[in-house]
Amino acid sequence: MNPTLLKGRSLLTWINYSPSEIEVFLESCRKAKSDCRKRSKKQQFRGKTMVVLGKCDFIFYQLAFEKEFVDEGGTILSLQNDAEINNAGVSWEDTARGLGYTCDVLLAQGLSHASMEMLAKFAAGYPVCNLQSDEFVPVQALNLYFTMEEILREAKGKRLVFVGDGKAALANSLMILCAKMGSDYTLVSPRDRWPDPALKQIADSIAKESGAALAITAEPIAGVHGADALVSSPWNPSLMAGEYSVDEQLLKETGNSECIFFYNIPCARRLNVSNGVAESAQSRIFQLAQNQRYVARAILQT
């Protein structure tokens, strides 16, 4: 597929992209990593402006985007502290159109997904990249899938298990991405935190085409068995029982001594992941962190 066909498209959720289009992003990640190792910089964003709108929990991803954009000659404008952002009556249509005078790419975060969709719908000639909405985090999911593929050599047919809040944006995004790319996905979560049935139905429909096996369970031990990769992410401690934290015993229950563990730093150590797992030989949290910059560059270039 010709990568130029993706130019100018907003990235809100992987639902909007085909498997072949997602593969273009993955190939761009590989190339971005190779180019960075060669210290290849082309100042391709000179004269361009990236607007950062809102705040999110993934500060290191924001920094990765800002660094890559600035390193290539671009300028960053921040609207993170604008009081109007969180006002209930804000017009996203007006905001999107108004930014057209100064914006070449919009990095949006900490907003509802409906707000993201309005921004993308009325964006005046620039793409919107969703760094974090209340429903999806496509950038983080892409980084995790890219890193898993890098470590395991092949992600298709492998089994990824998410342990934690099943309504989390990362859980939603990974379920869709795995379904698209033919990777098996299991969610281990309390029943009252399972994903929206409508979203699960969409994922199941996608999985039928790719051959991915999707499953949801409230039983941690049964759920993690046979996993090739475990994933967790921060969530409200009041929602979490201790049995849904990832510790050495749960990692052992996978029955796979080569099962790897992912978590977007900073980790909630001793809360929903043990220090022993975070620092274990099976942990790949810092390789995941390192790859943030390559994924950011790939998305900016695609």
mmCIF file of C-alpha atoms in Angstrom:
data_model
loop_
_atom_site.group_PDB
_atom_site.id
_atom_site.type_symbol
_atom_site.label_atom_id
_atom_site.label_comp_id
_atom_site.label_asym_id
_atom_site.label_seq_id
_atom_site.Cartn_x
_atom_site.Cartn_y
_atom_site.Cartn_z
ATOM 1 C CA MET A 1 0.000 0.000 0.000
ATOM 2 C CA ASN A 2 1.193 3.528 -0.817
ATOM 3 C CA PRO A 3 1.885 5.333 2.526
ATOM 4 C CA THR A 4 1.000 8.697 0.966
ATOM 5 C CA LEU A 5 -2.659 7.588 0.959
ATOM 6 C CA LEU A 6 -2.639 8.012 4.756
ATOM 7 C CA LYS A 7 -1.313 11.578 4.677
ATOM 8 C CA GLY A 8 -3.554 14.081 6.403
ATOM 9 C CA ARG A 9 -5.850 11.486 8.009
ATOM 10 C CA SER A 10 -6.751 11.887 11.669
ATOM 11 C CA LEU A 11 -5.829 9.100 14.072
ATOM 12 C CA LEU A 12 -8.665 8.718 16.587
ATOM 13 C CA THR A 13 -9.113 4.937 16.862
ATOM 14 C CA TRP A 14 -7.873 1.857 15.009
ATOM 15 C CA ILE A 15 -11.475 1.053 14.122
ATOM 16 C CA ASN A 16 -11.055 3.559 11.288
ATOM 17 C CA TYR A 17 -8.036 1.784 9.751
ATOM 18 C CA SER A 18 -7.713 -1.463 7.813
ATOM 19 C CA PRO A 19 -5.090 -4.113 8.684
ATOM 20 C CA SER A 20 -3.024 -3.115 5.637
ATOM 21 C CA GLU A 21 -3.126 0.534 6.717
ATOM 22 C CA ILE A 22 -2.068 -0.403 10.252
ATOM 23 C CA GLU A 23 0.799 -2.394 8.754
ATOM 24 C CA VAL A 24 1.938 0.828 7.048
ATOM 25 C CA PHE A 25 2.174 2.437 10.493
ATOM 26 C CA LEU A 26 4.125 -0.550 11.845
ATOM 27 C CA GLU A 27 6.541 -0.422 8.923
ATOM 28 C CA SER A 28 6.931 3.317 9.510
ATOM 29 C CA CYS A 29 7.813 2.542 13.150
ATOM 30 C CA ARG A 30 10.526 0.137 12.014
ATOM 31 C CA LYS A 31 11.913 2.691 9.568
ATOM 32 C CA ALA A 32 11.766 5.490 12.137
ATOM 33 C CA LYS A 33 13.821 3.389 14.558
ATOM 34 C CA SER A 34 16.352 2.569 11.874
ATOM 35 C CA ASP A 35 16.610 6.211 10.789
ATOM 36 C CA CYS A 36 17.040 7.414 14.366
ATOM 37 C CA ARG A 37 19.918 5.006 14.867
ATOM 38 C CA LYS A 38 21.523 6.510 11.779
ATOM 39 C CA ARG A 39 20.931 9.978 13.257
ATOM 40 C CA SER A 40 19.007 10.874 10.136
ATOM 41 C CA LYS A 41 17.312 14.265 10.520
ATOM 42 C CA LYS A 42 15.812 16.141 7.592
ATOM 43 C CA GLN A 43 14.216 19.154 9.328
ATOM 44 C CA GLN A 44 11.011 18.065 7.621
ATOM 45 C CA PHE A 45 8.771 20.027 9.989
ATOM 46 C CA ARG A 46 10.512 23.377 9.574
ATOM 47 C CA GLY A 47 7.863 26.072 9.330
ATOM 48 C CA LYS A 48 5.194 23.708 10.707
ATOM 49 C CA THR A 49 3.296 24.036 14.009
ATOM 50 C CA MET A 50 1.929 21.331 16.264
ATOM 51 C CA VAL A 51 -0.752 22.433 18.718
ATOM 52 C CA VAL A 52 -1.064 20.420 21.946
ATOM 53 C CA LEU A 53 -4.619 20.639 23.261
ATOM 54 C CA GLY A 54 -5.532 19.428 26.748
ATOM 55 C CA LYS A 55 -3.765 17.313 29.349
ATOM 56 C CA CYS A 56 -3.362 13.566 29.724
ATOM 57 C CA ASP A 57 -1.858 10.866 31.910
ATOM 58 C CA PHE A 58 0.726 9.840 29.316
ATOM 59 C CA ILE A 59 3.202 12.700 29.735
ATOM 60 C CA PHE A 60 6.101 10.700 28.266
ATOM 61 C CA TYR A 61 4.188 10.162 25.025
ATOM 62 C CA GLN A 62 3.513 13.875 24.789
ATOM 63 C CA LEU A 63 7.204 14.578 25.353
ATOM 64 C CA ALA A 64 8.103 12.063 22.636
ATOM 65 C CA PHE A 65 5.871 13.848 20.108
ATOM 66 C CA GLU A 66 7.184 17.265 21.095
ATOM 67 C CA LYS A 67 10.835 16.187 20.912
ATOM 68 C CA GLU A 68 10.469 14.560 17.501
ATOM 69 C CA PHE A 69 8.600 17.558 16.116
ATOM 70 C CA VAL A 70 11.110 20.086 17.475
ATOM 71 C CA ASP A 71 14.116 17.992 16.392
ATOM 72 C CA GLU A 72 12.771 18.155 12.851
ATOM 73 C CA GLY A 73 12.490 21.944 12.960
ATOM 74 C CA GLY A 74 8.858 22.318 14.041
ATOM 75 C CA THR A 75 7.238 24.655 16.578
ATOM 76 C CA ILE A 76 5.025 23.625 19.516
ATOM 77 C CA LEU A 77 2.074 25.688 20.735
ATOM 78 C CA SER A 78 0.345 24.555 23.930
ATOM 79 C CA LEU A 79 -3.282 25.029 24.921
ATOM 80 C CA GLN A 80 -2.952 22.758 27.935
ATOM 81 C CA ASN A 81 -3.838 25.434 30.461
ATOM 82 C CA ASP A 82 -6.655 27.091 28.535
ATOM 83 C CA ALA A 83 -9.607 27.353 30.924
ATOM 84 C CA GLU A 84 -12.048 27.043 28.028
ATOM 85 C CA ILE A 85 -10.956 23.460 27.277
ATOM 86 C CA ASN A 86 -12.927 21.923 30.118
ATOM 87 C CA ASN A 87 -15.998 24.140 29.918
ATOM 88 C CA ALA A 88 -19.164 22.162 29.239
ATOM 89 C CA GLY A 89 -20.392 24.621 26.622
ATOM 90 C CA VAL A 90 -17.219 24.779 24.544
ATOM 91 C CA SER A 91 -17.800 24.619 20.792
ATOM 92 C CA TRP A 92 -15.387 22.071 19.332
ATOM 93 C CA GLU A 93 -16.547 23.080 15.869
ATOM 94 C CA ASP A 94 -15.367 26.646 16.476
ATOM 95 C CA THR A 95 -12.175 25.451 18.147
ATOM 96 C CA ALA A 96 -11.294 23.163 15.232
ATOM 97 C CA ARG A 97 -11.940 25.864 12.640
ATOM 98 C CA GLY A 98 -10.107 28.514 14.620
ATOM 99 C CA LEU A 99 -6.986 26.390 14.934
ATOM 100 C CA GLY A 100 -6.793 26.134 11.167
ATOM 101 C CA TYR A 101 -5.000 29.496 11.054
ATOM 102 C CA THR A 102 -2.028 28.296 13.103
ATOM 103 C CA CYS A 103 -2.108 24.485 13.224
ATOM 104 C CA ASP A 104 -0.495 21.869 10.964
ATOM 105 C CA VAL A 105 -1.148 18.944 13.313
ATOM 106 C CA LEU A 106 -3.281 18.789 16.461
ATOM 107 C CA LEU A 107 -2.236 16.550 19.359
ATOM 108 C CA ALA A 108 -5.403 16.202 21.453
ATOM 109 C CA GLN A 109 -5.567 14.605 24.889
ATOM 110 C CA GLY A 110 -7.704 14.329 27.992
ATOM 111 C CA LEU A 111 -10.960 14.905 26.082
ATOM 112 C CA SER A 112 -14.051 12.813 25.507
ATOM 113 C CA HIS A 113 -13.955 10.756 22.338
ATOM 114 C CA ALA A 114 -17.017 12.608 21.077
ATOM 115 C CA SER A 115 -15.057 15.855 21.386
ATOM 116 C CA MET A 116 -12.167 14.322 19.460
ATOM 117 C CA GLU A 117 -14.530 13.322 16.666
ATOM 118 C CA MET A 118 -15.911 16.862 16.457
ATOM 119 C CA LEU A 119 -12.394 18.290 16.277
ATOM 120 C CA ALA A 120 -11.486 15.903 13.464
ATOM 121 C CA LYS A 121 -14.738 16.543 11.601
ATOM 122 C CA PHE A 122 -14.259 20.304 11.491
ATOM 123 C CA ALA A 123 -10.444 20.457 11.380
ATOM 124 C CA ALA A 124 -9.481 22.940 8.698
ATOM 125 C CA GLY A 125 -6.789 21.154 6.708
ATOM 126 C CA TYR A 126 -4.828 19.433 9.493
ATOM 127 C CA PRO A 127 -4.963 15.944 11.055
ATOM 128 C CA VAL A 128 -5.968 15.284 14.668
ATOM 129 C CA CYS A 129 -3.989 12.735 16.663
ATOM 130 C CA ASN A 130 -5.704 11.263 19.718
ATOM 131 C CA LEU A 131 -3.133 10.888 22.477
ATOM 132 C CA GLN A 132 -5.784 10.068 25.075
ATOM 133 C CA SER A 133 -9.573 10.148 25.006
ATOM 134 C CA ASP A 134 -11.927 8.514 27.468
ATOM 135 C CA GLU A 135 -12.397 5.573 25.071
ATOM 136 C CA PHE A 136 -9.223 5.054 23.038
ATOM 137 C CA VAL A 137 -5.445 5.534 23.119
ATOM 138 C CA PRO A 138 -4.335 4.445 19.625
ATOM 139 C CA VAL A 139 -0.754 5.707 20.008
ATOM 140 C CA GLN A 140 -0.047 3.712 23.149
ATOM 141 C CA ALA A 141 -1.643 0.603 21.664
ATOM 142 C CA LEU A 142 0.456 0.915 18.488
ATOM 143 C CA ASN A 143 3.646 1.263 20.527
ATOM 144 C CA LEU A 144 2.809 -1.812 22.571
ATOM 145 C CA TYR A 145 1.964 -3.884 19.497
ATOM 146 C CA PHE A 146 5.093 -2.696 17.670
ATOM 147 C CA THR A 147 7.274 -3.560 20.669
ATOM 148 C CA MET A 148 5.629 -6.965 21.097
ATOM 149 C CA GLU A 149 6.235 -7.690 17.418
ATOM 150 C CA GLU A 150 9.840 -6.547 17.771
ATOM 151 C CA ILE A 151 10.480 -8.900 20.709
ATOM 152 C CA LEU A 152 8.476 -11.932 19.583
ATOM 153 C CA ARG A 153 9.376 -11.487 15.887
ATOM 154 C CA GLU A 154 5.750 -12.139 14.980
ATOM 155 C CA ALA A 155 2.686 -10.751 16.759
ATOM 156 C CA LYS A 156 0.014 -12.372 14.627
ATOM 157 C CA GLY A 157 -1.196 -15.546 16.315
ATOM 158 C CA LYS A 158 0.424 -14.599 19.630
ATOM 159 C CA ARG A 159 -1.684 -14.137 22.762
ATOM 160 C CA LEU A 160 -1.816 -10.786 24.518
ATOM 161 C CA VAL A 161 -3.515 -10.648 27.935
ATOM 162 C CA PHE A 162 -4.592 -7.383 29.540
ATOM 163 C CA VAL A 163 -5.004 -7.548 33.320
ATOM 164 C CA GLY A 164 -6.868 -4.683 34.978
ATOM 165 C CA ASP A 165 -9.652 -2.246 34.177
ATOM 166 C CA GLY A 166 -11.525 -3.623 31.176
ATOM 167 C CA LYS A 167 -13.113 -0.240 30.489
ATOM 168 C CA ALA A 168 -9.723 1.482 30.226
ATOM 169 C CA ALA A 169 -8.923 3.210 26.950
ATOM 170 C CA LEU A 170 -5.807 1.067 26.526
ATOM 171 C CA ALA A 171 -7.815 -2.141 26.955
ATOM 172 C CA ASN A 172 -10.310 -0.938 24.325
ATOM 173 C CA SER A 173 -7.567 0.022 21.886
ATOM 174 C CA LEU A 174 -5.622 -3.214 22.283
ATOM 175 C CA MET A 175 -8.765 -5.291 21.789
ATOM 176 C CA ILE A 176 -9.485 -3.541 18.486
ATOM 177 C CA LEU A 177 -5.861 -3.563 17.316
ATOM 178 C CA CYS A 178 -5.397 -7.275 18.071
ATOM 179 C CA ALA A 179 -8.683 -8.085 16.344
ATOM 180 C CA LYS A 180 -7.557 -6.162 13.262
ATOM 181 C CA MET A 181 -4.099 -7.748 13.115
ATOM 182 C CA GLY A 182 -4.990 -11.348 13.920
ATOM 183 C CA SER A 183 -3.482 -11.532 17.403
ATOM 184 C CA ASP A 184 -5.351 -13.344 20.180
ATOM 185 C CA TYR A 185 -6.514 -11.083 23.003
ATOM 186 C CA THR A 186 -7.812 -11.900 26.464
ATOM 187 C CA LEU A 187 -9.137 -9.405 28.992
ATOM 188 C CA VAL A 188 -8.865 -10.293 32.688
ATOM 189 C CA SER A 189 -11.033 -7.869 34.621
ATOM 190 C CA PRO A 190 -13.790 -7.696 37.270
ATOM 191 C CA ARG A 191 -17.183 -8.234 35.634
ATOM 192 C CA ASP A 192 -18.368 -4.715 36.430
ATOM 193 C CA ARG A 193 -15.392 -3.342 34.464
ATOM 194 C CA TRP A 194 -15.886 -5.304 31.258
ATOM 195 C CA PRO A 195 -15.990 -3.220 28.045
ATOM 196 C CA ASP A 196 -19.081 -1.764 26.456
ATOM 197 C CA PRO A 197 -20.995 -4.641 24.774
ATOM 198 C CA ALA A 198 -21.326 -2.589 21.580
ATOM 199 C CA LEU A 199 -17.550 -2.212 21.346
ATOM 200 C CA LYS A 200 -17.024 -5.917 22.042
ATOM 201 C CA GLN A 201 -19.469 -6.693 19.245
ATOM 202 C CA ILE A 202 -17.449 -4.539 16.846
ATOM 203 C CA ALA A 203 -14.243 -6.280 17.920
ATOM 204 C CA ASP A 204 -15.808 -9.735 17.485
ATOM 205 C CA SER A 205 -16.934 -8.843 13.975
ATOM 206 C CA ILE A 206 -13.420 -7.684 13.066
ATOM 207 C CA ALA A 207 -11.854 -10.795 14.638
ATOM 208 C CA LYS A 208 -13.944 -13.088 12.442
ATOM 209 C CA GLU A 209 -12.143 -11.685 9.407
ATOM 210 C CA SER A 210 -8.617 -11.814 10.869
ATOM 211 C CA GLY A 211 -8.919 -15.114 12.731
ATOM 212 C CA ALA A 212 -8.091 -13.554 16.108
ATOM 213 C CA ALA A 213 -9.519 -15.189 19.227
ATOM 214 C CA LEU A 214 -11.003 -12.702 21.709
ATOM 215 C CA ALA A 215 -11.970 -13.623 25.265
ATOM 216 C CA ILE A 216 -13.041 -11.943 28.509
ATOM 217 C CA THR A 217 -12.837 -13.493 31.952
ATOM 218 C CA ALA A 218 -12.980 -12.467 35.596
ATOM 219 C CA GLU A 219 -10.630 -15.330 36.557
ATOM 220 C CA PRO A 220 -6.981 -14.159 36.588
ATOM 221 C CA ILE A 221 -5.289 -17.561 36.783
ATOM 222 C CA ALA A 222 -7.318 -19.085 33.964
ATOM 223 C CA GLY A 223 -7.119 -15.892 31.929
ATOM 224 C CA VAL A 224 -3.341 -15.521 31.872
ATOM 225 C CA HIS A 225 -2.551 -19.170 31.112
ATOM 226 C CA GLY A 226 -0.715 -19.509 27.815
ATOM 227 C CA ALA A 227 -0.067 -15.782 27.442
ATOM 228 C CA ASP A 228 2.829 -14.581 25.310
ATOM 229 C CA ALA A 229 2.553 -11.067 26.755
ATOM 230 C CA LEU A 230 0.887 -9.553 29.820
ATOM 231 C CA VAL A 231 -0.170 -5.917 29.940
ATOM 232 C CA SER A 232 -1.452 -3.720 32.739
ATOM 233 C CA SER A 233 -2.077 -0.010 33.157
ATOM 234 C CA PRO A 234 -3.002 2.434 35.930
ATOM 235 C CA TRP A 235 -6.552 2.400 37.219
ATOM 236 C CA ASN A 236 -8.561 3.628 40.139
ATOM 237 C CA PRO A 237 -7.449 1.670 43.235
ATOM 238 C CA SER A 238 -11.005 1.738 44.593
ATOM 239 C CA LEU A 239 -12.079 -0.405 41.619
ATOM 240 C CA MET A 240 -9.331 -2.941 41.969
ATOM 241 C CA ALA A 241 -9.119 -6.095 44.035
ATOM 242 C CA GLY A 242 -5.664 -7.433 44.852
ATOM 243 C CA GLU A 243 -6.224 -10.495 42.686
ATOM 244 C CA TYR A 244 -6.110 -8.313 39.571
ATOM 245 C CA SER A 245 -2.609 -6.999 40.220
ATOM 246 C CA VAL A 246 0.294 -8.520 38.315
ATOM 247 C CA ASP A 247 2.784 -10.146 40.667
ATOM 248 C CA GLU A 248 5.389 -12.891 40.348
ATOM 249 C CA GLN A 249 2.841 -15.625 41.008
ATOM 250 C CA LEU A 250 0.431 -14.428 38.307
ATOM 251 C CA LEU A 251 3.309 -14.148 35.829
ATOM 252 C CA LYS A 252 4.244 -17.733 36.692
ATOM 253 C CA GLU A 253 0.640 -18.840 36.116
ATOM 254 C CA THR A 254 1.060 -18.067 32.414
ATOM 255 C CA GLY A 255 3.001 -21.335 32.173
ATOM 256 C CA ASN A 256 5.315 -19.536 29.765
ATOM 257 C CA SER A 257 8.780 -18.713 31.100
ATOM 258 C CA GLU A 258 9.303 -16.398 28.128
ATOM 259 C CA CYS A 259 6.075 -14.428 28.626
ATOM 260 C CA ILE A 260 6.885 -10.714 28.549
ATOM 261 C CA PHE A 261 5.338 -7.920 30.596
ATOM 262 C CA PHE A 262 4.391 -4.404 29.434
ATOM 263 C CA TYR A 263 3.376 -1.278 31.315
ATOM 264 C CA ASN A 264 3.524 2.359 30.225
ATOM 265 C CA ILE A 265 5.816 4.155 32.658
ATOM 266 C CA PRO A 266 5.609 5.422 35.305
ATOM 267 C CA CYS A 267 4.407 2.151 36.871
ATOM 268 C CA ALA A 268 2.001 2.039 39.790
ATOM 269 C CA ARG A 269 4.408 -0.261 41.600
ATOM 270 C CA ARG A 270 3.064 -2.274 44.520
ATOM 271 C CA LEU A 271 -0.440 -1.134 43.545
ATOM 272 C CA ASN A 272 -1.295 -3.031 40.368
ATOM 273 C CA VAL A 273 2.130 -4.419 39.472
ATOM 274 C CA SER A 274 4.743 -5.743 41.876
ATOM 275 C CA ASN A 275 8.228 -4.321 41.916
ATOM 276 C CA GLY A 276 9.525 -7.830 41.299
ATOM 277 C CA VAL A 277 7.644 -8.106 37.993
ATOM 278 C CA ALA A 278 8.568 -4.581 36.895
ATOM 279 C CA GLU A 279 12.266 -5.334 37.434
ATOM 280 C CA SER A 280 12.190 -8.945 36.223
ATOM 281 C CA ALA A 281 13.994 -10.357 33.221
ATOM 282 C CA GLN A 282 10.587 -10.734 31.552
ATOM 283 C CA SER A 283 9.730 -7.054 31.940
ATOM 284 C CA ARG A 284 9.930 -4.927 28.796
ATOM 285 C CA ILE A 285 8.594 -1.699 30.248
ATOM 286 C CA PHE A 286 11.722 0.279 29.412
ATOM 287 C CA GLN A 287 11.983 -1.065 25.877
ATOM 288 C CA LEU A 288 8.372 0.048 25.493
ATOM 289 C CA ALA A 289 9.335 3.489 26.827
ATOM 290 C CA GLN A 290 12.296 3.730 24.459
ATOM 291 C CA ASN A 291 10.089 2.973 21.477
ATOM 292 C CA GLN A 292 7.750 5.882 22.246
ATOM 293 C CA ARG A 293 9.913 8.265 20.236
ATOM 294 C CA TYR A 294 9.994 6.000 17.172
ATOM 295 C CA VAL A 295 6.231 5.549 17.212
ATOM 296 C CA ALA A 296 5.740 9.300 17.619
ATOM 297 C CA ARG A 297 8.030 9.939 14.655
ATOM 298 C CA ALA A 298 6.286 7.304 12.557
ATOM 299 C CA ILE A 299 2.856 8.810 13.205
ATOM 300 C CA LEU A 300 4.073 12.331 12.475
ATOM 301 C CA GLN A 301 5.649 11.162 9.210
ATOM 302 C CA THR A 302 2.801 8.925 8.040
#
